[in-house]
Short mmCIF file of C-alpha atoms in Angstrom, two decimals:
data_model
loop_
_atom_site.label_atom_id
_atom_site.label_comp_id
_atom_site.label_asym_id
_atom_site.label_seq_id
_atom_site.Cartn_x
_atom_site.Cartn_y
_atom_site.Cartn_z
CA UNK A 1 8.06 -11.58 -58.12
CA UNK A 2 5.68 -12.99 -55.81
CA UNK A 3 8.24 -15.59 -54.06
CA UNK A 4 9.90 -12.30 -53.06
CA UNK A 5 6.70 -10.86 -51.62
CA UNK A 6 6.21 -13.94 -49.87
CA UNK A 7 9.60 -14.40 -48.40
CA UNK A 8 9.13 -10.62 -47.27
CA UNK A 9 6.07 -11.58 -45.57
CA UNK A 10 7.53 -14.82 -44.02
CA UNK A 11 10.55 -12.97 -42.80
CA UNK A 12 8.13 -10.19 -40.85
CA UNK A 13 6.26 -13.12 -39.21
CA UNK A 14 9.71 -14.22 -37.81
CA UNK A 15 10.92 -11.03 -36.70
CA UNK A 16 7.20 -10.41 -35.00
CA UNK A 17 7.38 -14.32 -33.44
CA UNK A 18 10.96 -13.38 -32.25
CA UNK A 19 9.49 -10.39 -30.20
CA UNK A 20 6.47 -12.24 -28.81
CA UNK A 21 8.87 -14.99 -27.64
CA UNK A 22 10.49 -12.14 -25.49
CA UNK A 23 7.27 -10.85 -24.62
CA UNK A 24 6.06 -14.35 -23.35
CA UNK A 25 9.10 -14.70 -21.14
CA UNK A 26 8.52 -11.32 -19.46
CA UNK A 27 4.73 -12.26 -18.84
CA UNK A 28 5.98 -15.89 -17.62
CA UNK A 29 8.40 -13.76 -15.05
CA UNK A 30 5.78 -11.59 -13.94
CA UNK A 31 3.01 -14.08 -13.46
CA UNK A 32 5.56 -16.18 -11.58
CA UNK A 33 6.55 -13.64 -9.26
CA UNK A 34 2.82 -12.80 -8.16
CA UNK A 35 2.90 -15.54 -5.34
CA UNK A 36 5.47 -13.62 -3.67
CA UNK A 37 4.05 -10.21 -4.29
CA UNK A 38 0.57 -11.48 -2.65
CA UNK A 39 2.46 -13.08 0.15
CA UNK A 40 4.75 -9.44 0.98
CA UNK A 41 1.25 -7.65 1.07
CA UNK A 42 -0.37 -9.86 3.15
CA UNK A 43 2.61 -9.44 5.53
CA UNK A 44 2.31 -6.00 5.04
CA UNK A 45 -1.46 -6.04 6.05
CA UNK A 46 -0.68 -8.01 9.29
CA UNK A 47 2.16 -5.97 10.41
CA UNK A 48 -0.38 -2.95 9.90
CA UNK A 49 -3.23 -4.45 11.67
CA UNK A 50 -0.90 -5.41 14.47
CA UNK A 51 0.60 -1.91 15.15
CA UNK A 52 -2.80 -0.75 14.39
CA UNK A 53 -4.25 -2.60 17.56
CA UNK A 54 -1.36 -1.37 19.55
CA UNK A 55 -1.49 2.26 18.80
CA UNK A 56 -5.40 1.82 19.23
CA UNK A 57 -5.05 0.46 22.65
CA UNK A 58 -3.03 3.54 23.73
CA UNK A 59 -5.40 5.92 21.95
CA UNK A 60 -8.47 4.35 23.58
CA UNK A 61 -7.20 4.30 26.80
CA UNK A 62 -6.24 8.02 26.77
CA UNK A 63 -9.43 8.69 25.47
CA UNK A 64 -11.05 6.85 28.27
CA UNK A 65 -9.04 9.13 30.58
CA UNK A 66 -10.18 12.23 29.08
CA UNK A 67 -13.42 11.70 29.98
CA UNK A 68 -16.40 13.65 28.29
CA UNK A 69 -16.17 16.68 25.92
CA UNK A 70 -17.58 18.81 28.34
CA UNK A 71 -15.09 18.55 31.28
CA UNK A 72 -12.10 19.20 28.62
CA UNK A 73 -10.01 22.08 27.91
CA UNK A 74 -9.70 23.69 24.56
CA UNK A 75 -6.05 22.01 24.03
CA UNK A 76 -7.49 18.67 25.06
CA UNK A 77 -10.40 18.99 23.09
CA UNK A 78 -8.31 19.56 19.91
CA UNK A 79 -6.18 16.49 21.23
CA UNK A 80 -9.38 14.46 21.53
CA UNK A 81 -10.70 15.74 18.37
CA UNK A 82 -7.54 14.54 16.23
CA UNK A 83 -6.97 11.28 18.04
CA UNK A 84 -10.67 10.31 16.90
CA UNK A 85 -10.63 11.57 13.78
CA UNK A 86 -7.07 9.85 12.86
CA UNK A 87 -6.89 6.62 15.23
CA UNK A 88 -10.46 6.49 16.09
CA UNK A 89 -11.09 2.94 14.98
CA UNK A 90 -9.16 0.00 13.82
CA UNK A 91 -10.07 0.80 9.73
CA UNK A 92 -8.90 4.47 10.27
CA UNK A 93 -5.79 3.53 12.38
CA UNK A 94 -4.37 1.00 9.36
CA UNK A 95 -5.90 3.33 6.79
CA UNK A 96 -3.49 6.06 8.22
CA UNK A 97 -0.78 3.69 8.80
CA UNK A 98 -0.98 2.82 4.99
CA UNK A 99 -1.08 6.66 4.14
CA UNK A 100 1.85 7.38 6.20
CA UNK A 101 4.01 4.50 4.75
CA UNK A 102 2.99 5.15 1.13
CA UNK A 103 3.97 8.82 1.59
CA UNK A 104 0.41 10.22 1.32
CA UNK A 105 0.81 11.95 4.85
CA UNK A 106 3.64 13.41 6.37
CA UNK A 107 4.85 11.10 9.34
CA UNK A 108 4.97 14.64 11.82
CA UNK A 109 1.49 15.24 11.06
CA UNK A 110 0.29 11.75 11.98
CA UNK A 111 2.67 11.09 15.01
CA UNK A 112 2.11 14.52 16.67
CA UNK A 113 -1.46 13.74 18.47
CA UNK A 114 0.22 10.11 19.64
CA UNK A 115 3.54 12.02 20.86
CA UNK A 116 1.04 14.22 22.94
CA UNK A 117 -0.37 10.90 24.44
CA UNK A 118 3.06 9.43 25.27
CA UNK A 119 6.45 10.29 24.07
CA UNK A 120 7.94 6.94 23.52
#
C-alpha cells in the first residue's frame, strides 16, 4: 500500500517536472529575445527624437514669425497655443509622437496644427 502511494507521488513529480521543462524553454526564449527588443526600442526612440527635432524646428520657426501674443489675431493665438501645448519642447514633441504611434491620440488632432503651419 505504501509502495502505491510512493509510486503515485513519484508520478506526480515527473508530470510536474515535465511542465517545468516547457516553462524553462519558454523563459529561455523570452530572455534571449530581450536583446532584440531593447535594440528595437532604442531604434524607435532615436527615430522619434530625429523626427521630433525636425518638427520642433518647423514649429519654432513659425512661432518666431508669429511674434508676440499681443500682435496676433484670435485664430493665430489659438494656433500658437496649440503649437506650444503639443509641440513646444523636444520632450513634448517626442511624447506627442509616442502617443500618436501607440494610439493614445488621433493622428488628425495631432497633425492639424502642423498642417496649419505647412501643408507638406
